[in-house]
Amino acid sequence: MKRRVLLLNLALAAALLASGALLLERWRTAEARNAEILRRASTGPAAKAIELKNAPDTAVRAASYFEVAEKMLFSRDRNPTVVAEAPPEAKPMPALPSAFGVMDLGDGPVAFLAMKGEPQRGYRPGEAVGEFKLVSAGATEITFEWEGQQLTRKLDDLRGVSVEAPPAASSQAASPPARGSADAGQSPGSAAPSVSGRAADKKFGGDINASSRYCLPGDTAPEGTEMDGYRKVLRQTPFSTTCIWEKVQ
């Protein structure tokens, strides 16, 4: 038994020595091959150095990326030049209409208004007065609408704002004054002298009917004054006072 174990140990030792010798041989062969490769590389021709004259400066600069930022691929409409657009000029507001009074007989207020260069007439809320729209009319205030804005003014502040245009001359020709008629200072019972349409336009406003005319803005004559065959009358309404010249009968 001991003899067999001894023989086995000797066989293992011999195999171990043979493996070590083989490994040493292979290591020496690899070292010799590496030395040969290094020797061949060192004996080759040396590379010539190339000298570059006036070589461009390849340093990275931020300014070289301006074009990339201005002409971005995913936003072609990018424009570095900002154009400041001036705001549109505000439209000037025209002159407000002149107000001659407000009357309400139970079916809603009626405001007597006149634009510049036009005769006065009655307007109800919601109607257009030139470029304005009448919103409401009261005893002391009138509200207009212009360009989406509401403008409230006192009735007294709108009296005589714009100049009323003279009404058209009457189609009837003025008859010559009757022989023996009295002057302008005649008594109320006498016949009124005939006046031309031009002279009457300078003293009275537009016609109400065949025998009545409106007062001009700023008429300061007292009530009862007679002029050119007309008598001044002030008619009181629940909301205002209307000035009228009535023909003397």
PDB file of C-alpha atoms in Angstrom:
ATOM      1  CA  MET A   1       0.000   0.000   0.000  1.00  0.00           C
ATOM      2  CA  LYS A   2       2.736   2.416   0.886  1.00  0.00           C
ATOM      3  CA  ARG A   3       4.581   1.525  -2.301  1.00  0.00           C
ATOM      4  CA  ARG A   4       1.597   2.502  -4.478  1.00  0.00           C
ATOM      5  CA  VAL A   5       1.209   5.884  -2.762  1.00  0.00           C
ATOM      6  CA  LEU A   6       4.879   6.572  -3.247  1.00  0.00           C
ATOM      7  CA  LEU A   7       4.706   5.767  -6.965  1.00  0.00           C
ATOM      8  CA  LEU A   8       1.664   8.020  -7.364  1.00  0.00           C
ATOM      9  CA  ASN A   9       3.447  10.941  -5.718  1.00  0.00           C
ATOM     10  CA  LEU A  10       6.459  10.492  -7.957  1.00  0.00           C
ATOM     11  CA  ALA A  11       4.243  10.527 -11.058  1.00  0.00           C
ATOM     12  CA  LEU A  12       2.533  13.725  -9.941  1.00  0.00           C
ATOM     13  CA  ALA A  13       5.875  15.439  -9.250  1.00  0.00           C
ATOM     14  CA  ALA A  14       7.151  14.444 -12.705  1.00  0.00           C
ATOM     15  CA  ALA A  15       3.986  15.886 -14.369  1.00  0.00           C
ATOM     16  CA  LEU A  16       4.384  19.072 -12.400  1.00  0.00           C
ATOM     17  CA  LEU A  17       7.997  19.495 -13.498  1.00  0.00           C
ATOM     18  CA  ALA A  18       7.119  18.835 -17.127  1.00  0.00           C
ATOM     19  CA  SER A  19       4.317  21.468 -17.030  1.00  0.00           C
ATOM     20  CA  GLY A  20       6.648  24.063 -15.465  1.00  0.00           C
ATOM     21  CA  ALA A  21       9.299  23.404 -18.110  1.00  0.00           C
ATOM     22  CA  LEU A  22       6.734  23.813 -20.899  1.00  0.00           C
ATOM     23  CA  LEU A  23       5.420  27.047 -19.414  1.00  0.00           C
ATOM     24  CA  LEU A  24       8.934  28.454 -19.092  1.00  0.00           C
ATOM     25  CA  GLU A  25       9.676  27.617 -22.699  1.00  0.00           C
ATOM     26  CA  ARG A  26       6.568  29.381 -23.955  1.00  0.00           C
ATOM     27  CA  TRP A  27       7.306  32.455 -21.866  1.00  0.00           C
ATOM     28  CA  ARG A  28      10.807  32.696 -23.308  1.00  0.00           C
ATOM     29  CA  THR A  29       9.438  32.375 -26.837  1.00  0.00           C
ATOM     30  CA  ALA A  30       6.939  35.239 -26.248  1.00  0.00           C
ATOM     31  CA  GLU A  31       9.653  37.472 -24.834  1.00  0.00           C
ATOM     32  CA  ALA A  32      11.890  36.858 -27.852  1.00  0.00           C
ATOM     33  CA  ARG A  33       9.037  37.688 -30.257  1.00  0.00           C
ATOM     34  CA  ASN A  34       8.264  40.973 -28.450  1.00  0.00           C
ATOM     35  CA  ALA A  35      11.918  41.955 -28.504  1.00  0.00           C
ATOM     36  CA  GLU A  36      12.082  41.278 -32.258  1.00  0.00           C
ATOM     37  CA  ILE A  37       9.012  43.467 -32.891  1.00  0.00           C
ATOM     38  CA  LEU A  38      10.415  46.328 -30.869  1.00  0.00           C
ATOM     39  CA  ARG A  39      13.773  46.046 -32.639  1.00  0.00           C
ATOM     40  CA  ARG A  40      12.166  46.258 -36.087  1.00  0.00           C
ATOM     41  CA  ALA A  41      10.094  49.329 -35.104  1.00  0.00           C
ATOM     42  CA  SER A  42      13.115  51.238 -33.804  1.00  0.00           C
ATOM     43  CA  THR A  43      15.224  50.637 -36.900  1.00  0.00           C
ATOM     44  CA  GLY A  44      12.574  52.057 -39.346  1.00  0.00           C
ATOM     45  CA  PRO A  45      12.873  55.551 -41.015  1.00  0.00           C
ATOM     46  CA  ALA A  46      11.908  58.416 -38.713  1.00  0.00           C
ATOM     47  CA  ALA A  47       8.844  60.489 -39.645  1.00  0.00           C
ATOM     48  CA  LYS A  48       9.596  63.988 -40.884  1.00  0.00           C
ATOM     49  CA  ALA A  49       8.034  66.858 -38.981  1.00  0.00           C
ATOM     50  CA  ILE A  50       5.883  69.163 -41.133  1.00  0.00           C
ATOM     51  CA  GLU A  51       5.983  72.807 -40.233  1.00  0.00           C
ATOM     52  CA  LEU A  52       2.686  74.661 -40.823  1.00  0.00           C
ATOM     53  CA  LYS A  53       3.029  78.301 -41.656  1.00  0.00           C
ATOM     54  CA  ASN A  54       0.204  80.775 -41.011  1.00  0.00           C
ATOM     55  CA  ALA A  55      -1.946  78.027 -39.620  1.00  0.00           C
ATOM     56  CA  PRO A  56      -5.522  79.250 -38.922  1.00  0.00           C
ATOM     57  CA  ASP A  57      -6.530  79.832 -35.365  1.00  0.00           C
ATOM     58  CA  THR A  58      -8.915  77.043 -34.504  1.00  0.00           C
ATOM     59  CA  ALA A  59      -9.769  78.314 -31.053  1.00  0.00           C
ATOM     60  CA  VAL A  60     -13.493  78.186 -30.248  1.00  0.00           C
ATOM     61  CA  ARG A  61     -15.119  81.627 -30.053  1.00  0.00           C
ATOM     62  CA  ALA A  62     -18.676  82.504 -29.037  1.00  0.00           C
ATOM     63  CA  ALA A  63     -19.037  84.977 -31.903  1.00  0.00           C
ATOM     64  CA  SER A  64     -18.671  82.177 -34.429  1.00  0.00           C
ATOM     65  CA  TYR A  65     -22.039  80.751 -33.315  1.00  0.00           C
ATOM     66  CA  PHE A  66     -24.082  83.907 -34.029  1.00  0.00           C
ATOM     67  CA  GLU A  67     -25.266  82.563 -37.363  1.00  0.00           C
ATOM     68  CA  VAL A  68     -26.385  79.321 -35.748  1.00  0.00           C
ATOM     69  CA  ALA A  69     -28.454  81.221 -33.192  1.00  0.00           C
ATOM     70  CA  GLU A  70     -29.944  83.579 -35.782  1.00  0.00           C
ATOM     71  CA  LYS A  71     -30.797  80.859 -38.299  1.00  0.00           C
ATOM     72  CA  MET A  72     -31.997  78.127 -36.036  1.00  0.00           C
ATOM     73  CA  LEU A  73     -32.982  75.020 -37.941  1.00  0.00           C
ATOM     74  CA  PHE A  74     -36.167  74.417 -35.913  1.00  0.00           C
ATOM     75  CA  SER A  75     -37.247  78.080 -35.952  1.00  0.00           C
ATOM     76  CA  ARG A  76     -36.655  79.544 -39.406  1.00  0.00           C
ATOM     77  CA  ASP A  77     -38.693  82.639 -38.613  1.00  0.00           C
ATOM     78  CA  ARG A  78     -36.258  83.740 -35.903  1.00  0.00           C
ATOM     79  CA  ASN A  79     -35.114  87.273 -36.546  1.00  0.00           C
ATOM     80  CA  PRO A  80     -32.611  89.045 -34.273  1.00  0.00           C
ATOM     81  CA  THR A  81     -33.757  92.434 -35.509  1.00  0.00           C
ATOM     82  CA  VAL A  82     -36.656  93.566 -33.317  1.00  0.00           C
ATOM     83  CA  VAL A  83     -38.949  96.069 -35.016  1.00  0.00           C
ATOM     84  CA  ALA A  84     -40.930  98.166 -32.552  1.00  0.00           C
ATOM     85  CA  GLU A  85     -44.296  98.964 -34.061  1.00  0.00           C
ATOM     86  CA  ALA A  86     -45.762 102.286 -33.092  1.00  0.00           C
ATOM     87  CA  PRO A  87     -49.258 102.085 -31.589  1.00  0.00           C
ATOM     88  CA  PRO A  88     -52.030 103.280 -33.888  1.00  0.00           C
ATOM     89  CA  GLU A  89     -53.039 106.864 -33.445  1.00  0.00           C
ATOM     90  CA  ALA A  90     -56.246 107.375 -31.548  1.00  0.00           C
ATOM     91  CA  LYS A  91     -59.178 108.578 -33.618  1.00  0.00           C
ATOM     92  CA  PRO A  92     -60.088 112.144 -32.654  1.00  0.00           C
ATOM     93  CA  MET A  93     -63.563 112.467 -31.215  1.00  0.00           C
ATOM     94  CA  PRO A  94     -65.872 114.822 -33.144  1.00  0.00           C
ATOM     95  CA  ALA A  95     -67.742 117.636 -31.484  1.00  0.00           C
ATOM     96  CA  LEU A  96     -70.714 116.600 -29.379  1.00  0.00           C
ATOM     97  CA  PRO A  97     -74.183 117.509 -30.609  1.00  0.00           C
ATOM     98  CA  SER A  98     -75.932 120.616 -29.352  1.00  0.00           C
ATOM     99  CA  ALA A  99     -78.829 120.008 -26.994  1.00  0.00           C
ATOM    100  CA  PHE A 100     -81.943 122.176 -27.024  1.00  0.00           C
ATOM    101  CA  GLY A 101     -84.053 120.274 -24.506  1.00  0.00           C
ATOM    102  CA  VAL A 102     -85.579 116.943 -23.541  1.00  0.00           C
ATOM    103  CA  MET A 103     -89.302 116.200 -23.671  1.00  0.00           C
ATOM    104  CA  ASP A 104     -91.191 113.187 -22.343  1.00  0.00           C
ATOM    105  CA  LEU A 105     -94.948 112.939 -22.940  1.00  0.00           C
ATOM    106  CA  GLY A 106     -95.297 109.419 -21.576  1.00  0.00           C
ATOM    107  CA  ASP A 107     -93.930 107.363 -24.479  1.00  0.00           C
ATOM    108  CA  GLY A 108     -90.248 107.847 -23.715  1.00  0.00           C
ATOM    109  CA  PRO A 109     -87.861 110.803 -23.715  1.00  0.00           C
ATOM    110  CA  VAL A 110     -87.165 112.735 -26.897  1.00  0.00           C
ATOM    111  CA  ALA A 111     -83.980 114.799 -27.007  1.00  0.00           C
ATOM    112  CA  PHE A 112     -83.823 117.753 -29.378  1.00  0.00           C
ATOM    113  CA  LEU A 113     -80.274 117.666 -30.758  1.00  0.00           C
ATOM    114  CA  ALA A 114     -78.374 119.072 -33.695  1.00  0.00           C
ATOM    115  CA  MET A 115     -74.995 118.186 -35.160  1.00  0.00           C
ATOM    116  CA  LYS A 116     -72.715 120.904 -36.458  1.00  0.00           C
ATOM    117  CA  GLY A 117     -74.041 122.228 -39.746  1.00  0.00           C
ATOM    118  CA  GLU A 118     -77.412 120.450 -39.400  1.00  0.00           C
ATOM    119  CA  PRO A 119     -80.825 121.589 -38.134  1.00  0.00           C
ATOM    120  CA  GLN A 120     -82.099 120.271 -34.849  1.00  0.00           C
ATOM    121  CA  ARG A 121     -84.655 117.476 -34.554  1.00  0.00           C
ATOM    122  CA  GLY A 122     -85.895 114.987 -32.003  1.00  0.00           C
ATOM    123  CA  TYR A 123     -83.947 111.798 -31.224  1.00  0.00           C
ATOM    124  CA  ARG A 124     -84.978 108.828 -29.113  1.00  0.00           C
ATOM    125  CA  PRO A 125     -82.565 106.568 -27.188  1.00  0.00           C
ATOM    126  CA  GLY A 126     -80.899 104.099 -29.544  1.00  0.00           C
ATOM    127  CA  GLU A 127     -80.871 106.404 -32.566  1.00  0.00           C
ATOM    128  CA  ALA A 128     -77.653 107.567 -34.213  1.00  0.00           C
ATOM    129  CA  VAL A 129     -76.740 111.234 -33.907  1.00  0.00           C
ATOM    130  CA  GLY A 130     -73.946 111.692 -36.424  1.00  0.00           C
ATOM    131  CA  GLU A 131     -71.109 109.428 -35.265  1.00  0.00           C
ATOM    132  CA  PHE A 132     -72.670 109.176 -31.815  1.00  0.00           C
ATOM    133  CA  LYS A 133     -75.461 106.984 -30.484  1.00  0.00           C
ATOM    134  CA  LEU A 134     -77.973 108.357 -28.026  1.00  0.00           C
ATOM    135  CA  VAL A 135     -78.037 106.012 -25.030  1.00  0.00           C
ATOM    136  CA  SER A 136     -80.260 107.889 -22.599  1.00  0.00           C
ATOM    137  CA  ALA A 137     -81.712 111.340 -22.076  1.00  0.00           C
ATOM    138  CA  GLY A 138     -82.854 112.805 -18.764  1.00  0.00           C
ATOM    139  CA  ALA A 139     -83.886 116.103 -17.287  1.00  0.00           C
ATOM    140  CA  THR A 140     -80.309 117.126 -16.512  1.00  0.00           C
ATOM    141  CA  GLU A 141     -77.964 114.681 -18.298  1.00  0.00           C
ATOM    142  CA  ILE A 142     -77.581 113.043 -21.710  1.00  0.00           C
ATOM    143  CA  THR A 143     -75.473 109.951 -22.392  1.00  0.00           C
ATOM    144  CA  PHE A 144     -73.910 109.197 -25.787  1.00  0.00           C
ATOM    145  CA  GLU A 145     -71.907 106.227 -27.049  1.00  0.00           C
ATOM    146  CA  TRP A 146     -68.870 106.665 -29.310  1.00  0.00           C
ATOM    147  CA  GLU A 147     -66.353 103.976 -30.300  1.00  0.00           C
ATOM    148  CA  GLY A 148     -67.549 101.749 -27.440  1.00  0.00           C
ATOM    149  CA  GLN A 149     -67.217 104.526 -24.845  1.00  0.00           C
ATOM    150  CA  GLN A 150     -70.135 106.081 -23.003  1.00  0.00           C
ATOM    151  CA  LEU A 151     -70.023 109.835 -22.593  1.00  0.00           C
ATOM    152  CA  THR A 152     -72.325 111.480 -20.056  1.00  0.00           C
ATOM    153  CA  ARG A 153     -72.711 115.255 -20.215  1.00  0.00           C
ATOM    154  CA  LYS A 154     -74.944 117.731 -18.471  1.00  0.00           C
ATOM    155  CA  LEU A 155     -77.727 119.169 -20.546  1.00  0.00           C
ATOM    156  CA  ASP A 156     -76.645 122.741 -19.785  1.00  0.00           C
ATOM    157  CA  ASP A 157     -73.104 122.019 -21.011  1.00  0.00           C
ATOM    158  CA  LEU A 158     -74.394 120.904 -24.416  1.00  0.00           C
ATOM    159  CA  ARG A 159     -76.428 123.990 -25.155  1.00  0.00           C
ATOM    160  CA  GLY A 160     -74.938 125.706 -28.191  1.00  0.00           C
ATOM    161  CA  VAL A 161     -71.964 123.325 -28.503  1.00  0.00           C
ATOM    162  CA  SER A 162     -72.219 123.143 -32.298  1.00  0.00           C
ATOM    163  CA  VAL A 163     -73.522 125.792 -34.661  1.00  0.00           C
ATOM    164  CA  GLU A 164     -76.902 125.043 -36.131  1.00  0.00           C
ATOM    165  CA  ALA A 165     -77.144 125.351 -39.893  1.00  0.00           C
ATOM    166  CA  PRO A 166     -79.828 127.734 -41.156  1.00  0.00           C
ATOM    167  CA  PRO A 167     -82.872 125.907 -42.479  1.00  0.00           C
ATOM    168  CA  ALA A 168     -83.731 125.998 -46.142  1.00  0.00           C
ATOM    169  CA  ALA A 169     -85.535 129.074 -47.348  1.00  0.00           C
ATOM    170  CA  SER A 170     -89.275 128.809 -47.716  1.00  0.00           C
ATOM    171  CA  SER A 171     -90.500 127.929 -51.197  1.00  0.00           C
ATOM    172  CA  GLN A 172     -93.075 130.673 -51.038  1.00  0.00           C
ATOM    173  CA  ALA A 173     -91.817 133.994 -52.274  1.00  0.00           C
ATOM    174  CA  ALA A 174     -92.019 136.791 -49.757  1.00  0.00           C
ATOM    175  CA  SER A 175     -94.805 139.162 -50.665  1.00  0.00           C
ATOM    176  CA  PRO A 176     -94.042 142.889 -50.688  1.00  0.00           C
ATOM    177  CA  PRO A 177     -95.096 144.783 -47.570  1.00  0.00           C
ATOM    178  CA  ALA A 178     -98.655 146.054 -47.638  1.00  0.00           C
ATOM    179  CA  ARG A 179     -99.135 149.784 -48.164  1.00  0.00           C
ATOM    180  CA  GLY A 180     -99.688 151.582 -44.886  1.00  0.00           C
ATOM    181  CA  SER A 181     -98.272 148.788 -42.720  1.00  0.00           C
ATOM    182  CA  ALA A 182     -96.582 149.797 -39.496  1.00  0.00           C
ATOM    183  CA  ASP A 183     -92.871 149.473 -38.650  1.00  0.00           C
ATOM    184  CA  ALA A 184     -91.271 146.767 -36.537  1.00  0.00           C
ATOM    185  CA  GLY A 185     -92.471 148.489 -33.371  1.00  0.00           C
ATOM    186  CA  GLN A 186     -96.173 148.193 -34.265  1.00  0.00           C
ATOM    187  CA  SER A 187     -98.766 147.019 -31.784  1.00  0.00           C
ATOM    188  CA  PRO A 188     -99.506 143.315 -31.363  1.00  0.00           C
ATOM    189  CA  GLY A 189    -102.870 143.653 -33.083  1.00  0.00           C
ATOM    190  CA  SER A 190    -101.486 145.084 -36.306  1.00  0.00           C
ATOM    191  CA  ALA A 191    -100.424 143.014 -39.281  1.00  0.00           C
ATOM    192  CA  ALA A 192     -96.858 141.665 -39.146  1.00  0.00           C
ATOM    193  CA  PRO A 193     -94.564 142.850 -41.913  1.00  0.00           C
ATOM    194  CA  SER A 194     -93.204 140.285 -44.306  1.00  0.00           C
ATOM    195  CA  VAL A 195     -89.527 139.353 -43.792  1.00  0.00           C
ATOM    196  CA  SER A 196     -87.211 137.557 -46.129  1.00  0.00           C
ATOM    197  CA  GLY A 197     -86.035 134.029 -45.340  1.00  0.00           C
ATOM    198  CA  ARG A 198     -82.416 135.234 -45.013  1.00  0.00           C
ATOM    199  CA  ALA A 199     -83.290 137.853 -42.400  1.00  0.00           C
ATOM    200  CA  ALA A 200     -85.457 135.397 -40.461  1.00  0.00           C
ATOM    201  CA  ASP A 201     -82.723 132.749 -40.469  1.00  0.00           C
ATOM    202  CA  LYS A 202     -80.410 135.113 -38.591  1.00  0.00           C
ATOM    203  CA  LYS A 203     -82.944 135.588 -35.793  1.00  0.00           C
ATOM    204  CA  PHE A 204     -84.798 132.274 -35.507  1.00  0.00           C
ATOM    205  CA  GLY A 205     -84.000 128.573 -35.619  1.00  0.00           C
ATOM    206  CA  GLY A 206     -85.634 125.810 -37.588  1.00  0.00           C
ATOM    207  CA  ASP A 207     -89.334 125.634 -38.377  1.00  0.00           C
ATOM    208  CA  ILE A 208     -91.627 123.680 -36.065  1.00  0.00           C
ATOM    209  CA  ASN A 209     -94.704 124.283 -38.157  1.00  0.00           C
ATOM    210  CA  ALA A 210     -96.135 127.046 -40.324  1.00  0.00           C
ATOM    211  CA  SER A 211     -96.515 129.426 -37.376  1.00  0.00           C
ATOM    212  CA  SER A 212     -93.736 128.412 -34.939  1.00  0.00           C
ATOM    213  CA  ARG A 213     -89.940 128.349 -35.017  1.00  0.00           C
ATOM    214  CA  TYR A 214     -87.240 127.239 -32.604  1.00  0.00           C
ATOM    215  CA  CYS A 215     -84.971 129.687 -30.819  1.00  0.00           C
ATOM    216  CA  LEU A 216     -81.342 129.969 -31.815  1.00  0.00           C
ATOM    217  CA  PRO A 217     -78.698 128.754 -29.325  1.00  0.00           C
ATOM    218  CA  GLY A 218     -77.800 131.519 -26.914  1.00  0.00           C
ATOM    219  CA  ASP A 219     -81.067 133.442 -27.419  1.00  0.00           C
ATOM    220  CA  THR A 220     -81.241 135.743 -24.394  1.00  0.00           C
ATOM    221  CA  ALA A 221     -84.366 137.731 -25.314  1.00  0.00           C
ATOM    222  CA  PRO A 222     -86.880 137.745 -22.472  1.00  0.00           C
ATOM    223  CA  GLU A 223     -90.164 135.908 -22.775  1.00  0.00           C
ATOM    224  CA  GLY A 224     -92.850 137.919 -24.571  1.00  0.00           C
ATOM    225  CA  THR A 225     -90.421 139.773 -26.849  1.00  0.00           C
ATOM    226  CA  GLU A 226     -91.860 140.445 -30.305  1.00  0.00           C
ATOM    227  CA  MET A 227     -89.639 140.532 -33.349  1.00  0.00           C
ATOM    228  CA  ASP A 228     -90.510 140.428 -37.060  1.00  0.00           C
ATOM    229  CA  GLY A 229     -94.039 139.298 -36.376  1.00  0.00           C
ATOM    230  CA  TYR A 230     -93.082 136.556 -33.855  1.00  0.00           C
ATOM    231  CA  ARG A 231     -93.437 136.474 -30.059  1.00  0.00           C
ATOM    232  CA  LYS A 232     -91.032 134.544 -27.832  1.00  0.00           C
ATOM    233  CA  VAL A 233     -92.692 131.883 -25.662  1.00  0.00           C
ATOM    234  CA  LEU A 234     -91.079 129.573 -23.088  1.00  0.00           C
ATOM    235  CA  ARG A 235     -92.963 126.306 -22.690  1.00  0.00           C
ATOM    236  CA  GLN A 236     -92.372 124.371 -19.500  1.00  0.00           C
ATOM    237  CA  THR A 237     -92.219 120.569 -19.618  1.00  0.00           C
ATOM    238  CA  PRO A 238     -91.738 118.151 -16.727  1.00  0.00           C
ATOM    239  CA  PHE A 239     -88.048 117.924 -17.604  1.00  0.00           C
ATOM    240  CA  SER A 240     -86.929 121.093 -19.361  1.00  0.00           C
ATOM    241  CA  THR A 241     -87.899 124.429 -20.885  1.00  0.00           C
ATOM    242  CA  THR A 242     -88.454 124.769 -24.649  1.00  0.00           C
ATOM    243  CA  CYS A 243     -87.871 128.143 -26.316  1.00  0.00           C
ATOM    244  CA  ILE A 244     -90.201 128.885 -29.271  1.00  0.00           C
ATOM    245  CA  TRP A 245     -90.993 131.917 -31.446  1.00  0.00           C
ATOM    246  CA  GLU A 246     -94.699 131.929 -32.367  1.00  0.00           C
ATOM    247  CA  LYS A 247     -96.193 134.025 -35.099  1.00  0.00           C
ATOM    248  CA  VAL A 248     -98.394 136.819 -33.768  1.00  0.00           C
ATOM    249  CA  GLN A 249    -101.982 136.240 -34.821  1.00  0.00           C
TER     250      GLN A 249
END
